[in-house]
PDB file of C-alpha atoms and ligand atoms in Angstrom:
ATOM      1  CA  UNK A   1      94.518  60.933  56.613  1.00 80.00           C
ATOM      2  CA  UNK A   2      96.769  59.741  59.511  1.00 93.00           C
ATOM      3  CA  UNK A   3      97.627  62.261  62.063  1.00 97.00           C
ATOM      4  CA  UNK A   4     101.426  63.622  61.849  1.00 98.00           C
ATOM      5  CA  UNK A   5     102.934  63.536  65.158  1.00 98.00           C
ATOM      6  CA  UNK A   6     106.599  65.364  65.752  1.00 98.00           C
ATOM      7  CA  UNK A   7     109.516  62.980  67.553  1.00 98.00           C
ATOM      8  CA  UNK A   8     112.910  64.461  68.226  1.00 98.00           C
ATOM      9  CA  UNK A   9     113.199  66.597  64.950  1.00 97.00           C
ATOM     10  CA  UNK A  10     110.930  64.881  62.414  1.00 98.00           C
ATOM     11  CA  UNK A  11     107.085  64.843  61.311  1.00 98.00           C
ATOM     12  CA  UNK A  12     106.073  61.521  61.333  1.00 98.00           C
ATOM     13  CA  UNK A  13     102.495  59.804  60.764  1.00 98.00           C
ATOM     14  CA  UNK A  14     101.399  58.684  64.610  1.00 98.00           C
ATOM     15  CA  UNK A  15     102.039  54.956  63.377  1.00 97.00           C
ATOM     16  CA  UNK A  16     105.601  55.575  63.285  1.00 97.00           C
ATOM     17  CA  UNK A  17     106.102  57.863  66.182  1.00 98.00           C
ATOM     18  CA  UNK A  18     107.867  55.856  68.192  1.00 98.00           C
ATOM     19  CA  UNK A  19     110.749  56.437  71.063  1.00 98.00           C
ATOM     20  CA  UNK A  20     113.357  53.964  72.651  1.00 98.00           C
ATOM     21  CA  UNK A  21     111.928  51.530  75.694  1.00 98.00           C
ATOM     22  CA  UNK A  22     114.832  52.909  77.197  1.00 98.00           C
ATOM     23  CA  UNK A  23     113.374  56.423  77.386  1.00 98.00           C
ATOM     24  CA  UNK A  24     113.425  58.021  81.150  1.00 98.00           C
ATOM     25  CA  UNK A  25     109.840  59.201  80.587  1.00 98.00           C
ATOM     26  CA  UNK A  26     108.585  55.815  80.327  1.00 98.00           C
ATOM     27  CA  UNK A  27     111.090  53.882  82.610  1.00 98.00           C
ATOM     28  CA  UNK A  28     110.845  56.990  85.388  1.00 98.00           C
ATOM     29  CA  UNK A  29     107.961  59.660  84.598  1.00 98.00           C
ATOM     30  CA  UNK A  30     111.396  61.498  84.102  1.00 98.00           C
ATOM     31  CA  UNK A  31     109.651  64.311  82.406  1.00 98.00           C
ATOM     32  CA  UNK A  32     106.835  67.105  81.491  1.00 99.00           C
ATOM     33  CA  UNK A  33     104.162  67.648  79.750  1.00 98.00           C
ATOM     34  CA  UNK A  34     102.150  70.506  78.342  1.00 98.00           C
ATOM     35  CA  UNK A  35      99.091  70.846  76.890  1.00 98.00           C
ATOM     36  CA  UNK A  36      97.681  73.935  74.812  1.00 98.00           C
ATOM     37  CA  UNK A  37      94.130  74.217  73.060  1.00 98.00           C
ATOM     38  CA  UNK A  38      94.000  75.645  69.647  1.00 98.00           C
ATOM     39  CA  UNK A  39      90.697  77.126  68.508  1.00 98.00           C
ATOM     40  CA  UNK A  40      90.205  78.462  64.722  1.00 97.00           C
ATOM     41  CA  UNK A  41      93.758  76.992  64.166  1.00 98.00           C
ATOM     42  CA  UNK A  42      95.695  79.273  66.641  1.00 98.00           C
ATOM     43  CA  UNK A  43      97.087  78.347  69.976  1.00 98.00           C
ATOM     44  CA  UNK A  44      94.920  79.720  73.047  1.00 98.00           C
ATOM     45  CA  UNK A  45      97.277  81.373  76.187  1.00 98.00           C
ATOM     46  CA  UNK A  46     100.192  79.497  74.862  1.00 98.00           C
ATOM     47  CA  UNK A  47     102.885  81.843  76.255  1.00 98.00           C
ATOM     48  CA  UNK A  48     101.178  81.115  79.967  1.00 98.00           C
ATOM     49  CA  UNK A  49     101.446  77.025  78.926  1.00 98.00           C
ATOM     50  CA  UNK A  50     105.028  77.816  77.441  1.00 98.00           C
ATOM     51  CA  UNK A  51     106.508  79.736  80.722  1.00 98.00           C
ATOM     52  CA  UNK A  52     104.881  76.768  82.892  1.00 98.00           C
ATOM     53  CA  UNK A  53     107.017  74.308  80.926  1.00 98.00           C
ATOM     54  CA  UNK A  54     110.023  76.706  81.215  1.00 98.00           C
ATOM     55  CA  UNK A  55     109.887  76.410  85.270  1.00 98.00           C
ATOM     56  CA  UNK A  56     108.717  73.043  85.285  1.00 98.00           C
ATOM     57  CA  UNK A  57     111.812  71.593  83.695  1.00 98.00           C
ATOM     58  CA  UNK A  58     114.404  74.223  85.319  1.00 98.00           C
ATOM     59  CA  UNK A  59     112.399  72.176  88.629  1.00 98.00           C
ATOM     60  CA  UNK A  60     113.621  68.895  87.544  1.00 98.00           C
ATOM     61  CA  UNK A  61     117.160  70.553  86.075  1.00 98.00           C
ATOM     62  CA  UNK A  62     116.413  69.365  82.386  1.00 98.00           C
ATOM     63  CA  UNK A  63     117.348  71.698  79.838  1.00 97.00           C
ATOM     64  CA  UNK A  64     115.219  71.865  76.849  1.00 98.00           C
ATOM     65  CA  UNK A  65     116.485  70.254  73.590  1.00 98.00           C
ATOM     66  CA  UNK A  66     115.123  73.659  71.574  1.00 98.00           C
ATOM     67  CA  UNK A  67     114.145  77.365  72.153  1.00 98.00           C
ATOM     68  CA  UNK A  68     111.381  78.004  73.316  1.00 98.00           C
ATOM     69  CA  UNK A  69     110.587  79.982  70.189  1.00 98.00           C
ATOM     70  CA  UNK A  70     111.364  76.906  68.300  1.00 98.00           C
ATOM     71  CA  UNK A  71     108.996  74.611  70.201  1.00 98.00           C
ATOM     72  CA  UNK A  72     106.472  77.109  68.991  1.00 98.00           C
ATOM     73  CA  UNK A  73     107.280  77.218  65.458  1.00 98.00           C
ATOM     74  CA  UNK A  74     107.018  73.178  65.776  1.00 98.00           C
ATOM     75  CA  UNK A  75     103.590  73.589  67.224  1.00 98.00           C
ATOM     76  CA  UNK A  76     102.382  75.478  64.953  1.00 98.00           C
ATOM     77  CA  UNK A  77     103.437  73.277  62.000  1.00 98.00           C
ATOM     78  CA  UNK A  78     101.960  70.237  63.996  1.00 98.00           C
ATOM     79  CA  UNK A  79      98.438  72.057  63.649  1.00 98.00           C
ATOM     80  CA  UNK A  80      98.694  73.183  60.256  1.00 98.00           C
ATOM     81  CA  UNK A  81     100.589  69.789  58.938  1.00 98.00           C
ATOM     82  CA  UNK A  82      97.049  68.093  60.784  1.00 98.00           C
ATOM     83  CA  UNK A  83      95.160  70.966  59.636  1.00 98.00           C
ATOM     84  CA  UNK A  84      93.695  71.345  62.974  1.00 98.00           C
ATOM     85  CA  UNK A  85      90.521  73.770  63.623  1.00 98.00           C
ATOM     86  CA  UNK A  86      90.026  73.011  67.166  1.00 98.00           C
ATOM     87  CA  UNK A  87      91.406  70.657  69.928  1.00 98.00           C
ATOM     88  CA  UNK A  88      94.571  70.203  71.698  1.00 98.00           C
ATOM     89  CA  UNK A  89      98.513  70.231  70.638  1.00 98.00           C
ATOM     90  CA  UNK A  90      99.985  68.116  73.588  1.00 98.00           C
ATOM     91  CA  UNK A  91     103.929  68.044  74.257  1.00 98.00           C
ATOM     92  CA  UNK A  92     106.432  66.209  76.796  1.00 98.00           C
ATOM     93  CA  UNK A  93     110.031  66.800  76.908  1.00 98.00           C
ATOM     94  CA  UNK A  94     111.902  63.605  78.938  1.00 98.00           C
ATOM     95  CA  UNK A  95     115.565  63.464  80.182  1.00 98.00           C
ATOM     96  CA  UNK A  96     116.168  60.941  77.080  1.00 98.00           C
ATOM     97  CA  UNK A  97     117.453  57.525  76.479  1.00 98.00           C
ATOM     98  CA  UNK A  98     120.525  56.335  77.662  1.00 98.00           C
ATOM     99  CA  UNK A  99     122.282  52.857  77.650  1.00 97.00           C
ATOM    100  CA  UNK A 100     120.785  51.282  80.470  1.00 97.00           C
ATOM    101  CA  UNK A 101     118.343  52.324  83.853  1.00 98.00           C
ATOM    102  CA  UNK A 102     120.180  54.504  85.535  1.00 98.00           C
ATOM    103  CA  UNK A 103     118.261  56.506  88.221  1.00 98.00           C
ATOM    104  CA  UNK A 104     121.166  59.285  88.572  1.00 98.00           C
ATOM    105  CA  UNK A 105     120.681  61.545  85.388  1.00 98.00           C
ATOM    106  CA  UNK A 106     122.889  60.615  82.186  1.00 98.00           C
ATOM    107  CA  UNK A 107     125.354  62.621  80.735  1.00 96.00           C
ATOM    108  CA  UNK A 108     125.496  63.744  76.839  1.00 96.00           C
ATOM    109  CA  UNK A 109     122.253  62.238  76.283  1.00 98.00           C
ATOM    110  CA  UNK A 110     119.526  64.698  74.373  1.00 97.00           C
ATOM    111  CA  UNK A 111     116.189  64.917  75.975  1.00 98.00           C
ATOM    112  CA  UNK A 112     112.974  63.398  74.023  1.00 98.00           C
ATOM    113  CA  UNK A 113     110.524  65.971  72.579  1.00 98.00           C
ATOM    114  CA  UNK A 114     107.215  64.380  71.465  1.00 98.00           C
ATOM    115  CA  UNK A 115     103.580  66.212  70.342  1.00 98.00           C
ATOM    116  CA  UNK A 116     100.600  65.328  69.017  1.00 98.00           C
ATOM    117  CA  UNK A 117      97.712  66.921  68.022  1.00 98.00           C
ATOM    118  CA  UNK A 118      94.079  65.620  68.833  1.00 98.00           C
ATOM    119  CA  UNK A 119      90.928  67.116  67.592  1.00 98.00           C
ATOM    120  CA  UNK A 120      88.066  68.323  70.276  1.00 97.00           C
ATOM    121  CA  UNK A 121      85.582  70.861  70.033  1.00 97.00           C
ATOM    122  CA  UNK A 122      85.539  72.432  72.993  1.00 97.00           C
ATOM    123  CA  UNK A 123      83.287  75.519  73.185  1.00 96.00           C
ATOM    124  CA  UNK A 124      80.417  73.686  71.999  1.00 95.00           C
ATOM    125  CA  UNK A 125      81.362  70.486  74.029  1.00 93.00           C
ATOM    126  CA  UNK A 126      77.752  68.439  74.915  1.00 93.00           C
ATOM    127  CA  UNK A 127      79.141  69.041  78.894  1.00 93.00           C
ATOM    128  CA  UNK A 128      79.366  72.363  78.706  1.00 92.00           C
ATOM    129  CA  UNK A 129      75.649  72.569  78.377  1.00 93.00           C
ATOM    130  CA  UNK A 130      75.042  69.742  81.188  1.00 96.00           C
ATOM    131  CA  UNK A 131      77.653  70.280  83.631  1.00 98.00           C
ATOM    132  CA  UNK A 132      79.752  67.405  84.734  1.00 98.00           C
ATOM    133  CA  UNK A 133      79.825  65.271  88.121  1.00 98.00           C
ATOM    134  CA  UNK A 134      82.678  65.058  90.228  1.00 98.00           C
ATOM    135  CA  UNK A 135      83.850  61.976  92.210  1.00 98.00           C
ATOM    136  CA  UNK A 136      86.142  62.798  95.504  1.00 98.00           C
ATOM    137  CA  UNK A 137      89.017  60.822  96.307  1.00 98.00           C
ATOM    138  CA  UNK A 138      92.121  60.876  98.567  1.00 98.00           C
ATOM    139  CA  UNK A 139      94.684  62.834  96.910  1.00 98.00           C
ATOM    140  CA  UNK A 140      97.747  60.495  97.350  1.00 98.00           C
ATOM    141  CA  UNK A 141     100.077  62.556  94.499  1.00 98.00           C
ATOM    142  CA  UNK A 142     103.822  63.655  95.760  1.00 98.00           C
ATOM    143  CA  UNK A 143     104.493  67.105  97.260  1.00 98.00           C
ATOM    144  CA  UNK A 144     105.705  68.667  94.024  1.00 98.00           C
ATOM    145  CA  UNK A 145     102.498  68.961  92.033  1.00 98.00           C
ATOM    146  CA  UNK A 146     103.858  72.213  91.113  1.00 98.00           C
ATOM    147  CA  UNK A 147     105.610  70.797  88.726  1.00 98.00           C
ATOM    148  CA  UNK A 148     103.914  69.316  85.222  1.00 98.00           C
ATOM    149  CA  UNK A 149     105.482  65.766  85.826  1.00 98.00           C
ATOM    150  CA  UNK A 150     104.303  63.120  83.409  1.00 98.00           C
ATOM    151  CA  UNK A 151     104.420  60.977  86.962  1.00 98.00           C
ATOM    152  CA  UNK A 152     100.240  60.597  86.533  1.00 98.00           C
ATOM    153  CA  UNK A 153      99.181  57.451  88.041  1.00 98.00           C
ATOM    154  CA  UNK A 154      97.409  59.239  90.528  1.00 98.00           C
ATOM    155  CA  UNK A 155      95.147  60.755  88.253  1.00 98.00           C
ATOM    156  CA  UNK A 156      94.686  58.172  86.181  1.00 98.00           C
ATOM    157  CA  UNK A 157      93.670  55.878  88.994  1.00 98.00           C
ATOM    158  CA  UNK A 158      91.404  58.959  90.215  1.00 98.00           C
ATOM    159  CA  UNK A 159      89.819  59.734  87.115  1.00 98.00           C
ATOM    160  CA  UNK A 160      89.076  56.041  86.017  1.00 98.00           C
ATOM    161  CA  UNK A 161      87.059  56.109  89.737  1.00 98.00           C
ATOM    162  CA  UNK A 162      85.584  59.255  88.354  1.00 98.00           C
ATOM    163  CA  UNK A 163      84.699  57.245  85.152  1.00 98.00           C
ATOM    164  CA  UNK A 164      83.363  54.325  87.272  1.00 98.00           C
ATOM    165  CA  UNK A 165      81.275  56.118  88.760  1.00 98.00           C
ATOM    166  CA  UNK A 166      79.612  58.088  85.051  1.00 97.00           C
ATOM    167  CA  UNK A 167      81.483  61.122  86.727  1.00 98.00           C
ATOM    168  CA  UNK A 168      83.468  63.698  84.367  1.00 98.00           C
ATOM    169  CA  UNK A 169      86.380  64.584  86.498  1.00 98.00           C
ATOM    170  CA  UNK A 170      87.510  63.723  89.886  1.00 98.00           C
ATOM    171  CA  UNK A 171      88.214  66.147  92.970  1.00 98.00           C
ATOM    172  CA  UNK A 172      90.928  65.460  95.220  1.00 98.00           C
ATOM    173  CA  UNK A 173      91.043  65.690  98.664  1.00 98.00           C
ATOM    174  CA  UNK A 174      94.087  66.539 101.505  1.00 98.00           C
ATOM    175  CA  UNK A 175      93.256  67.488 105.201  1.00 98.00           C
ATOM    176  CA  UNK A 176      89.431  67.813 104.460  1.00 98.00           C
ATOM    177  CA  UNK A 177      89.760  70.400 101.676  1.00 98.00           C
ATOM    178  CA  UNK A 178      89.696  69.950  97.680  1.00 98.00           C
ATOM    179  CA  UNK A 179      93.409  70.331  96.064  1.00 99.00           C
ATOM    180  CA  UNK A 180      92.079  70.196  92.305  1.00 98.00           C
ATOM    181  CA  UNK A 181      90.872  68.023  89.849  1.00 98.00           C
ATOM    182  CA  UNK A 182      92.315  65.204  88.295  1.00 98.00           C
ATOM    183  CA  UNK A 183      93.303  67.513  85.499  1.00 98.00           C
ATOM    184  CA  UNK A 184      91.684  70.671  86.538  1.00 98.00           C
ATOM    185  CA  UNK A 185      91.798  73.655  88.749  1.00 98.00           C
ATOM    186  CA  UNK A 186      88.764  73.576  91.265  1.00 99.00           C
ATOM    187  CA  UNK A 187      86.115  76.485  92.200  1.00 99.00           C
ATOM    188  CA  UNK A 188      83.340  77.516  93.568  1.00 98.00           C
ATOM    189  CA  UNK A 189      80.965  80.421  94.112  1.00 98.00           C
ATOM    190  CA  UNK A 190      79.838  81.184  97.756  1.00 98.00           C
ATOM    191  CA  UNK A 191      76.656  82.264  98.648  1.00 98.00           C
ATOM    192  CA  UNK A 192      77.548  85.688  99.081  1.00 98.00           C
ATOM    193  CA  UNK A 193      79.438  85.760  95.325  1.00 98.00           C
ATOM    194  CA  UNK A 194      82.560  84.990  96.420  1.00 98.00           C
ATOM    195  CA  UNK A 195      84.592  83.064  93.741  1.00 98.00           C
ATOM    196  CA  UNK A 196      86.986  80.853  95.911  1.00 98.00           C
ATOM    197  CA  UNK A 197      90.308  78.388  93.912  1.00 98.00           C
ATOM    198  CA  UNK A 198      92.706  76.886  96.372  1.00 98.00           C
ATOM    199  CA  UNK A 199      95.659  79.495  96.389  1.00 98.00           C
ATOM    200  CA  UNK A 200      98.950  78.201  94.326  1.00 98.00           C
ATOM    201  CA  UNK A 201     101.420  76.451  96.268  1.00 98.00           C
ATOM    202  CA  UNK A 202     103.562  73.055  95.799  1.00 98.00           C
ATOM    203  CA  UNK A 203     100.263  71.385  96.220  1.00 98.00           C
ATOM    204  CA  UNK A 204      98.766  72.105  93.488  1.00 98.00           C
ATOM    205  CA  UNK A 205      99.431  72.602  89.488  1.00 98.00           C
ATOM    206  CA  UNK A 206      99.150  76.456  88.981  1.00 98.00           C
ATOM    207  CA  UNK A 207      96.422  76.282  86.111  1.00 98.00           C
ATOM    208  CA  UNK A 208      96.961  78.658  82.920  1.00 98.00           C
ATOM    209  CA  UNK A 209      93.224  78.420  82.726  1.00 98.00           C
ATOM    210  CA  UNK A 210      92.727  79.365  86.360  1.00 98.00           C
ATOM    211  CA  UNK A 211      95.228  82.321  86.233  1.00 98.00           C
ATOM    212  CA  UNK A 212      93.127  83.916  83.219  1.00 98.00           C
ATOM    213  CA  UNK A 213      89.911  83.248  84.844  1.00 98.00           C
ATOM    214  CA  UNK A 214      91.039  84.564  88.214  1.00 98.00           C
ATOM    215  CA  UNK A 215      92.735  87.491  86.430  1.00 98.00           C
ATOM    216  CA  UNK A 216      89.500  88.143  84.334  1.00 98.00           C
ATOM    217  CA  UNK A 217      86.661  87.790  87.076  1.00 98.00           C
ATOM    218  CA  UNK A 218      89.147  90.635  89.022  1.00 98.00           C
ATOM    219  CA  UNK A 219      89.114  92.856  86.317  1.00 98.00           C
ATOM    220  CA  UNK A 220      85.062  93.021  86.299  1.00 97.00           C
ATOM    221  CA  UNK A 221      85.396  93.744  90.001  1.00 98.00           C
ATOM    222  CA  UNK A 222      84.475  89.647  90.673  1.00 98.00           C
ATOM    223  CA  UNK A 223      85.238  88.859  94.397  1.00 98.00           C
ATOM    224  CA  UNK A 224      87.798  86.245  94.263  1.00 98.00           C
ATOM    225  CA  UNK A 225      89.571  84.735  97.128  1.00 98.00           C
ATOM    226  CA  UNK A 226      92.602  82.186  96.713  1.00 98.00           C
ATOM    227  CA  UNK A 227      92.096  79.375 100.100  1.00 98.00           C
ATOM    228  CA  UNK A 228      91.142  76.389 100.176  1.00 98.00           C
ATOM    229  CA  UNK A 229      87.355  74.671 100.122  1.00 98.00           C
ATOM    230  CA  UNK A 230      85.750  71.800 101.955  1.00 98.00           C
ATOM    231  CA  UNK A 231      83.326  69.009 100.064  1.00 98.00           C
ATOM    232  CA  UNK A 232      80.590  70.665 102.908  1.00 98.00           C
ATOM    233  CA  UNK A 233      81.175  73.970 101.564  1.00 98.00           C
ATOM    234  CA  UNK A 234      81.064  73.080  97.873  1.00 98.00           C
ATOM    235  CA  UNK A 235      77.754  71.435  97.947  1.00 98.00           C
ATOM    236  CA  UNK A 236      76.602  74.261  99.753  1.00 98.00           C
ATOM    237  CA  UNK A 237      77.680  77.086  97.499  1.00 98.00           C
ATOM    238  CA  UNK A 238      75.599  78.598  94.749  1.00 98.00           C
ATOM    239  CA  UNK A 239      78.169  77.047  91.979  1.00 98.00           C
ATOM    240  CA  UNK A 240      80.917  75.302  91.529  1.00 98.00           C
ATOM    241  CA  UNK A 241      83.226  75.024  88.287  1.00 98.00           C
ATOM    242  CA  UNK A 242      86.414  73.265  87.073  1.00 98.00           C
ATOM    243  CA  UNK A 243      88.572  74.956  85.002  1.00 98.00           C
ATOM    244  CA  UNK A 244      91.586  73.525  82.304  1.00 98.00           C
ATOM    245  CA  UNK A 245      93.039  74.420  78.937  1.00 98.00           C
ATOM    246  CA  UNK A 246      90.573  71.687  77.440  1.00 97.00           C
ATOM    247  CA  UNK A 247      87.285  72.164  79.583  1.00 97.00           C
ATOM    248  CA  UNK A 248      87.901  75.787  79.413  1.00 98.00           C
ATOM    249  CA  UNK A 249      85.240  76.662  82.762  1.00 98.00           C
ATOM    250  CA  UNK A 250      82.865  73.824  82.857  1.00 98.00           C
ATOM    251  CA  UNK A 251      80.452  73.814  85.720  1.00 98.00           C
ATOM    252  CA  UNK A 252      80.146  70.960  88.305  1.00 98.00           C
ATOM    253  CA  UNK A 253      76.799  69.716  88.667  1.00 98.00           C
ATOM    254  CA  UNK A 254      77.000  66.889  91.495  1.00 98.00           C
ATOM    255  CA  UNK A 255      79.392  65.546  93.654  1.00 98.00           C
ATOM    256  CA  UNK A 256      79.545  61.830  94.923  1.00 98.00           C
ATOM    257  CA  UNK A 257      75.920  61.861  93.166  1.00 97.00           C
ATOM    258  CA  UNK A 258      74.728  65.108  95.817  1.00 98.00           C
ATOM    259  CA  UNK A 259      73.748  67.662  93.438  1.00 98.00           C
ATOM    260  CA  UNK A 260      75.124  70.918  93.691  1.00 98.00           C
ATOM    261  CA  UNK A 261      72.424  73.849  94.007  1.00 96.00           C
ATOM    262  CA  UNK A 262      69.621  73.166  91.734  1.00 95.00           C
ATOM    263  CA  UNK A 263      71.666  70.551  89.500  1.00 96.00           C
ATOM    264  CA  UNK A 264      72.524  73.062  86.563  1.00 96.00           C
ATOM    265  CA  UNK A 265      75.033  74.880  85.304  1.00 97.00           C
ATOM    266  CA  UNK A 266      74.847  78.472  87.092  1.00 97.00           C
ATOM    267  CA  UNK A 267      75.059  82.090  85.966  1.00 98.00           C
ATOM    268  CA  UNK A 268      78.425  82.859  87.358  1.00 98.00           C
ATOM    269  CA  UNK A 269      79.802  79.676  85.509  1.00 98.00           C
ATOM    270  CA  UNK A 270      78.229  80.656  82.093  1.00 98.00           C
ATOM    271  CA  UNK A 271      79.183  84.132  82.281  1.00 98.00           C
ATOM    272  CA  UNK A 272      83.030  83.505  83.211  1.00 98.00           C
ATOM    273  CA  UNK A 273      83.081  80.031  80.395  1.00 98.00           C
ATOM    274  CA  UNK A 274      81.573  82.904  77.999  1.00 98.00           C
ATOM    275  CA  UNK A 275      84.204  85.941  79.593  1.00 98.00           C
ATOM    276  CA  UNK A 276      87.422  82.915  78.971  1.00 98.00           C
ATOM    277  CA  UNK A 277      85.789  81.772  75.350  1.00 98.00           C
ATOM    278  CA  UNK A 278      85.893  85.729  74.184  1.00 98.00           C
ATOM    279  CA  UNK A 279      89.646  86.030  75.719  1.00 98.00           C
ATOM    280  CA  UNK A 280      90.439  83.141  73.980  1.00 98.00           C
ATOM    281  CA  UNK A 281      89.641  84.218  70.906  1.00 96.00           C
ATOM    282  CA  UNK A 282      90.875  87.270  70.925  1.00 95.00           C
ATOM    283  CA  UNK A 283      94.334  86.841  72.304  1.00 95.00           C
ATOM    284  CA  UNK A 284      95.015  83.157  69.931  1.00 96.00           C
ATOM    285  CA  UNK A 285      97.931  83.570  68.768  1.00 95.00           C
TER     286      UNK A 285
HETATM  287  N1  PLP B   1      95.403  70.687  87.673  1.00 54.56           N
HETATM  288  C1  PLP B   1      95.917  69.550  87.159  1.00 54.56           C
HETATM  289  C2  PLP B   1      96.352  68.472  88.080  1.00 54.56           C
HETATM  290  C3  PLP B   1      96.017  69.380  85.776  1.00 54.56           C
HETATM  291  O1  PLP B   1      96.524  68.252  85.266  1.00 54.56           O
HETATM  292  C4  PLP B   1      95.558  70.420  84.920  1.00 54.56           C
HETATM  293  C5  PLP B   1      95.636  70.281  83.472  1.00 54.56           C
HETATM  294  O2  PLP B   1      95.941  69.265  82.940  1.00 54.56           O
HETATM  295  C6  PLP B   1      95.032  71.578  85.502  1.00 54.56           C
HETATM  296  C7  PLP B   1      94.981  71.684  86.880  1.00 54.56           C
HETATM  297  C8  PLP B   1      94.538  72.705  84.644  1.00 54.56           C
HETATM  298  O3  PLP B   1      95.635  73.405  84.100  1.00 54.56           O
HETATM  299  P1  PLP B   1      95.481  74.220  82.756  1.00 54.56           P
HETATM  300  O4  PLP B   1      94.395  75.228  82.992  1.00 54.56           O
HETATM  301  O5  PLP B   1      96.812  74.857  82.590  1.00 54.56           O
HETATM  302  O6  PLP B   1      95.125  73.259  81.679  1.00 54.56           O
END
């Protein structure tokens, strides 16, 4: 059966999901994006992914065209209309269509809400097993990667290097240290235990994934520090993980084809992917 998709106010197959050329997402990135993973057929940390999207568009001054309690009500009938087990329910909200290509925002024109759903299994994903490889590259993205912009080229262009290269995700780097993934928060584990994540700031996306890990590893007395990490330091740390609302914590094996430790996934990166699997399941909502 064709996969229903949801366009400004209607359930639609995907076929006919369709939204003007003149749409500011596509002519300008003028928009955001969310994306939430549903396991058993409930949404996993969705009020973290629905507060992100709240600041995110109060950062670009677009108002949401429904409640926020409405977007999830739409959600939720996007995964049972698809009857979806497990995978992802992705949204973007853009500034709309107006008559022509105006850069300056329009006025009285309703902002575009689009989702999808797409199927993935992702606690018994193959890479979870084998850990993934990590390309590095410059990190050439704006300042503003707080924000959830649907302004990606950056990442695509990074991750198709990634892909190039039979990599799973690529790392990006500013001043010598990693910022994140392509579409994931970056980690390590020191020697000494320490779990380190660059600390949030404009330069990075503040990960729902990352928060609950970082907030989890705390509350079993984990050492965590928030700074960032060099390449040097990362291949010589005991692990090192990525983290995202559709990896979950998946370990990073290599990077630029230099393994990392012994090559396999490590303890620490099991035992948090296993810690953020059990909150998952138990707080789905
Ligand atoms: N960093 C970037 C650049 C991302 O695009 C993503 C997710 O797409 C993440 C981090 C991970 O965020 P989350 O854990 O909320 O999925």
């Amino acid at each position: 059966m064709e996969q229903i998709a949801y366009v400004n106010g209607s359930f639609v197959p995907m076929s006919e999901a369709k939204v003007s050329i003149l749409d500011r997402g596509f002519l300008f990135a003028d928009g955001i994006y969310e994306v939430a993973a549903v396991l058993d057929g409930k949404l996993i940390d969705n009020a973290s992914h629905l507060a992100r999207l709240e600041r995110s568009v109060g950062e670009i001054s677009l108002a949401l065209p429904e409640t926020i309690e409405r977007i999830q009500e739409i959600q939720r009938e996007l995964i049972a209309r698809n009857n979806l087990a497990s995978g992802l329910v992705y949204l973007e909200v853009t500034r709309g269509a107006d008559k022509g290509r105006d850069f300056a925002f329009p006025k009285g024109v309703k902002p575009t809400l689009v989702m999808f759903t797409s199927v993935k299994d992702i606690v018994n994903a193959p890479s979870a097993k084998t850990g993934i490889g990590v390309v590095t590259v410059p990190d050439i993205r704006w300042t503003r990667r707080d924000i959830k912009s649907v302004a990606l080229l950056a990442q695509v262009l990074a991750k198709q290097a990634a892909a190039e290269a039979g990599a799973g995700e690529a790392w990006m780097i500013e001043d010598g240290k990693v910022t994140e993934g392509g579409s994931s928060s970056a980690f390590i584990l020191t020697q000494d235990d320490v779990i380190v994540t660059r600390q949030n700031s404009s330069a990075i996306l503040p990960g729902c994934t990352r928060k609950a890990v970082v907030a989890l590893a705390e509350e079993r007395q984990l050492r965590v520090e928030e700074r960032p990490f060099t390449i040097a330091e990362a291949l010589a740390a005991k692990e090192a993980f990525v983290t995202s609302a559709s990896l979950f914590v998946q370990a990073v094996v290599s990077i630029d084809g230099k393994t990392v430790a012994n090559g396999k996934p490590g303890p620490m990166t099991a035992r948090l992917r296993e810690i953020y699997v059990e909150f998952a399941k138990q707080t789905a909502t």
